[in-house]
Coordinates of N, CA, C and O in Angstrom, one line a residue:
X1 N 94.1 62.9 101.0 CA 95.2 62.0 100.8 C 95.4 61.1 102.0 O 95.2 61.7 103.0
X2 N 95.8 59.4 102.1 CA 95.5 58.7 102.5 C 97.4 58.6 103.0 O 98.3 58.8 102.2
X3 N 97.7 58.3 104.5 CA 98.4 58.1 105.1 C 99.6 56.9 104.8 O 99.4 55.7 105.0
X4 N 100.7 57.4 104.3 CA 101.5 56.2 103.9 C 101.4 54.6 104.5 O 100.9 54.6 105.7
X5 N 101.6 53.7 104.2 CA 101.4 52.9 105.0 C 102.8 52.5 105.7 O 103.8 53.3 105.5
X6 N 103.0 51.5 106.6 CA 104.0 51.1 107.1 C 105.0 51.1 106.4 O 106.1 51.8 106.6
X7 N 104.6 49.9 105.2 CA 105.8 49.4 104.3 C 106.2 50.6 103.8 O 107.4 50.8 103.7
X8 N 105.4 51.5 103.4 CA 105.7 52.8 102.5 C 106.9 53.7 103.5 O 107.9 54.2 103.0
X9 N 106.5 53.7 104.5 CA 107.3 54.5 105.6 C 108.6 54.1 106.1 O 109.4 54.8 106.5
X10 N 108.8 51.9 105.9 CA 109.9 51.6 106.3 C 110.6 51.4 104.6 O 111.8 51.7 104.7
X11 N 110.5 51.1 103.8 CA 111.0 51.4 102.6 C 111.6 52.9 102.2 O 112.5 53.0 101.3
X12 N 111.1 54.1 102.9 CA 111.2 55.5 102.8 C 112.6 55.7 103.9 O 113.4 56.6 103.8
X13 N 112.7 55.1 104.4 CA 113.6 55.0 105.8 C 115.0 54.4 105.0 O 116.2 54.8 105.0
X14 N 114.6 53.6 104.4 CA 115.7 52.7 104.2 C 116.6 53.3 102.8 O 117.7 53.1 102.3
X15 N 115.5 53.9 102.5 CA 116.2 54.9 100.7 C 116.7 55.7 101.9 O 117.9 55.6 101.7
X16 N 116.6 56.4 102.8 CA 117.1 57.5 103.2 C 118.5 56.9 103.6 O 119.5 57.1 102.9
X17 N 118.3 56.3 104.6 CA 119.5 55.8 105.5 C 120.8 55.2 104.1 O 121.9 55.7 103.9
X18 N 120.3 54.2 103.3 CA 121.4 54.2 101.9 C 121.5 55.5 101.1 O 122.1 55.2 100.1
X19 N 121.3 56.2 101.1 CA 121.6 57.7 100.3 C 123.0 58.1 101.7 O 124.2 58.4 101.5
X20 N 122.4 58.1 103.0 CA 123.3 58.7 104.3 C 124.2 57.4 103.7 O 124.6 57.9 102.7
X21 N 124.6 56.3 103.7 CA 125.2 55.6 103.8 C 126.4 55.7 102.8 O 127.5 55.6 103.2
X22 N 126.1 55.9 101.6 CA 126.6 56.1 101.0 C 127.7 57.6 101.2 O 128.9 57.7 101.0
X23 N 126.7 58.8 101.5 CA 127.7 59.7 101.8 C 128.6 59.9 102.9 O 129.4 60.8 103.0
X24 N 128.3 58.9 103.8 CA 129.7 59.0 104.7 C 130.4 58.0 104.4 O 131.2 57.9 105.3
X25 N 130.6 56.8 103.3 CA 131.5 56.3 102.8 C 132.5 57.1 102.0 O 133.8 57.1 102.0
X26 N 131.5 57.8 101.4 CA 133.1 59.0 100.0 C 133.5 60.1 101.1 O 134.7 60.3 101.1
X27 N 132.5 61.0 102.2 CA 133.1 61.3 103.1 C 134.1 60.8 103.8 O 134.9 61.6 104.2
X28 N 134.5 59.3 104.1 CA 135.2 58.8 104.3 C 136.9 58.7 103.9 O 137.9 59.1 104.4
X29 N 136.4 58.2 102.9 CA 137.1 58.1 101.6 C 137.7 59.2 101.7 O 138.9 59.1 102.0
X30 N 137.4 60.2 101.5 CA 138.3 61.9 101.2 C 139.3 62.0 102.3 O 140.5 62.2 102.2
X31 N 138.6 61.9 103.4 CA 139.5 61.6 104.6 C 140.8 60.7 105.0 O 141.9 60.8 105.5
X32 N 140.1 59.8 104.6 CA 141.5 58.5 104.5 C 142.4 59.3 103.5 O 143.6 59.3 103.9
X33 N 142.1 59.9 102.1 CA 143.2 60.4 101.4 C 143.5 61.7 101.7 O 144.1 62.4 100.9
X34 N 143.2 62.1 102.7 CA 143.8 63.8 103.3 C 144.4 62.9 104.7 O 145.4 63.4 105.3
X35 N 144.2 61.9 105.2 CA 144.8 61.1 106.3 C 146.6 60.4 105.6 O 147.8 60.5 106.0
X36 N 146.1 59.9 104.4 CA 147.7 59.3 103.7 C 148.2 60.3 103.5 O 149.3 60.3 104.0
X37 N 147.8 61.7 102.6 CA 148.5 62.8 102.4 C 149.5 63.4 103.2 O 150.7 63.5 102.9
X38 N 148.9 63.7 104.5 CA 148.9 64.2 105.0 C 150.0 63.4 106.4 O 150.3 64.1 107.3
X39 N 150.2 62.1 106.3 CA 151.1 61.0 107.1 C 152.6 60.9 105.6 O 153.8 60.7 105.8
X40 N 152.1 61.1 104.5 CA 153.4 61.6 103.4 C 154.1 62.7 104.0 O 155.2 62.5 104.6
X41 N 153.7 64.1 103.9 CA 154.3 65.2 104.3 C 154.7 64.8 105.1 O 155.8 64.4 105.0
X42 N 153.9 64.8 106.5 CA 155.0 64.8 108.0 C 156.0 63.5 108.1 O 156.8 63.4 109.1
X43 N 156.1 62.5 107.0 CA 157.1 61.9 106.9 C 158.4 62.1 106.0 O 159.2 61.3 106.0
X44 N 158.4 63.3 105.1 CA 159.0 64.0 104.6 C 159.7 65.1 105.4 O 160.9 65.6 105.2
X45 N 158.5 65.6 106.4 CA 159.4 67.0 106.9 C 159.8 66.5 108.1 O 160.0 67.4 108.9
X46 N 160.0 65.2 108.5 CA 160.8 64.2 109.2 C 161.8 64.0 109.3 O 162.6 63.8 110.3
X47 N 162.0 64.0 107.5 CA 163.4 63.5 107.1 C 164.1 64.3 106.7 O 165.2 64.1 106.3
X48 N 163.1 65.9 106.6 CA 164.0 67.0 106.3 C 164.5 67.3 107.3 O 165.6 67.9 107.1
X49 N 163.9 67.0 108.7 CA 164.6 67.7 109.7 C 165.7 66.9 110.2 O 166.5 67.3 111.1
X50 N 165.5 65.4 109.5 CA 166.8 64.8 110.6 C 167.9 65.0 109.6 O 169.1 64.7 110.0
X51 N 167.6 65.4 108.3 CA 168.8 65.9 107.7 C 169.8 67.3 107.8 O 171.0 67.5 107.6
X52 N 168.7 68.0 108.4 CA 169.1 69.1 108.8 C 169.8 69.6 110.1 O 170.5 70.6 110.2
X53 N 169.5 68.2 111.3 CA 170.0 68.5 112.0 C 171.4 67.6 112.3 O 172.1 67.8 113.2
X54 N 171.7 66.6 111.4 CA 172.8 65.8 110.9 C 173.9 66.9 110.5 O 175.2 66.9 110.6
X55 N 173.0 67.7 110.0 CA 173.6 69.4 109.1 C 174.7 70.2 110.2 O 175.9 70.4 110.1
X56 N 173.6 70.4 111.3 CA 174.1 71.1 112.0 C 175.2 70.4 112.8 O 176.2 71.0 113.2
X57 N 174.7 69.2 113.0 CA 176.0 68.5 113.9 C 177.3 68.7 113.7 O 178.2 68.9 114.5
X58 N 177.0 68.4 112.2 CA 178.3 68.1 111.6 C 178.9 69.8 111.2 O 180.0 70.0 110.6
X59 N 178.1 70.9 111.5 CA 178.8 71.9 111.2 C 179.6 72.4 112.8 O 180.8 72.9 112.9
X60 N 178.8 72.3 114.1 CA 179.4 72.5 115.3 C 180.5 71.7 115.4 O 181.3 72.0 116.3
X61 N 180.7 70.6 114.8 CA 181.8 69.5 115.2 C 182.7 70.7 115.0 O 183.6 71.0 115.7
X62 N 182.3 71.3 113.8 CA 184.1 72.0 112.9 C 184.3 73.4 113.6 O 185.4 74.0 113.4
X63 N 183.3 73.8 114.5 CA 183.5 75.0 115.1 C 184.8 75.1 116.1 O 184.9 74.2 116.8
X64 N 185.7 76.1 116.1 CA 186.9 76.0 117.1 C 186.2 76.1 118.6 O 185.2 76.7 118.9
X65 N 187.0 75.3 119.3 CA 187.1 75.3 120.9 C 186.9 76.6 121.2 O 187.7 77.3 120.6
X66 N 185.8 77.4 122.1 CA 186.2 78.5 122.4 C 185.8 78.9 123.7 O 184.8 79.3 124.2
X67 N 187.4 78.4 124.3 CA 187.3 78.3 125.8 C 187.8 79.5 126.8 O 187.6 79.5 128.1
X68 N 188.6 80.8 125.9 CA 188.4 81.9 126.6 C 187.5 82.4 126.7 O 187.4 83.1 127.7
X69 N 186.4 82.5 126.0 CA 185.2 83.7 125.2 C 184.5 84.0 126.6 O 184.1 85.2 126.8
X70 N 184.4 83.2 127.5 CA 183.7 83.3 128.3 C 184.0 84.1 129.4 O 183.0 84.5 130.1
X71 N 185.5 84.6 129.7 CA 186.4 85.1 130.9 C 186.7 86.3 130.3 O 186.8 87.3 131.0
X72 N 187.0 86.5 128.7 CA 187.0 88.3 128.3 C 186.0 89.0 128.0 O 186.0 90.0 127.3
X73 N 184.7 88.5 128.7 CA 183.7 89.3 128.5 C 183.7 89.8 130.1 O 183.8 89.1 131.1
X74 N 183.4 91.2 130.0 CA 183.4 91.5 131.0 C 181.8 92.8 131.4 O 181.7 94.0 131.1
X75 N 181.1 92.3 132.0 CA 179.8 93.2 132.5 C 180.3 94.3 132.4 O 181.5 94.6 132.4
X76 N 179.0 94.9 132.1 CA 179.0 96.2 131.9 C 177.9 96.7 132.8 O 176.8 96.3 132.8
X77 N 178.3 97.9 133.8 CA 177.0 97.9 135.1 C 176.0 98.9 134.4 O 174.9 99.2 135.1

């Protein structure tokens, strides 16, 4: 059996490299949509947290002053 020729071998190169070509395009592709997914959520549990801690704000506001607590406690040795 007789030795591909050049053309045969750069033609063979070039099917390969477009088959690669192709799969790191949808590789891609999957990524960019696990990349948007994934920039959704953390901009969701963003806004869960700044609601939550709007939550809390607004629940310490209502907490009473408690400016003895600190003077009737007394160590224990």
């Amino acid at each position: 059996m007789s030795a591909p020729s050049p053309i045969d071998q750069i033609a063979d190169r070039v099917e390969r490299l477009l088959v690669r070509h192709e799969e790191v395009r949808r590789t891609n592709a999957l990524l960019q949509q696990q990349v948007e997914a994934l920039t959704r959520e953390r901009d969701a549990l963003r806004a869960r947290l700044s609601t939550a801690r709007t939550r809390i704000d607004a629940m310490l506001e209502r907490l009473p002053a408690d400016s003895g607590a600190s003077s009737s406690i007394t160590p224990t040795p």
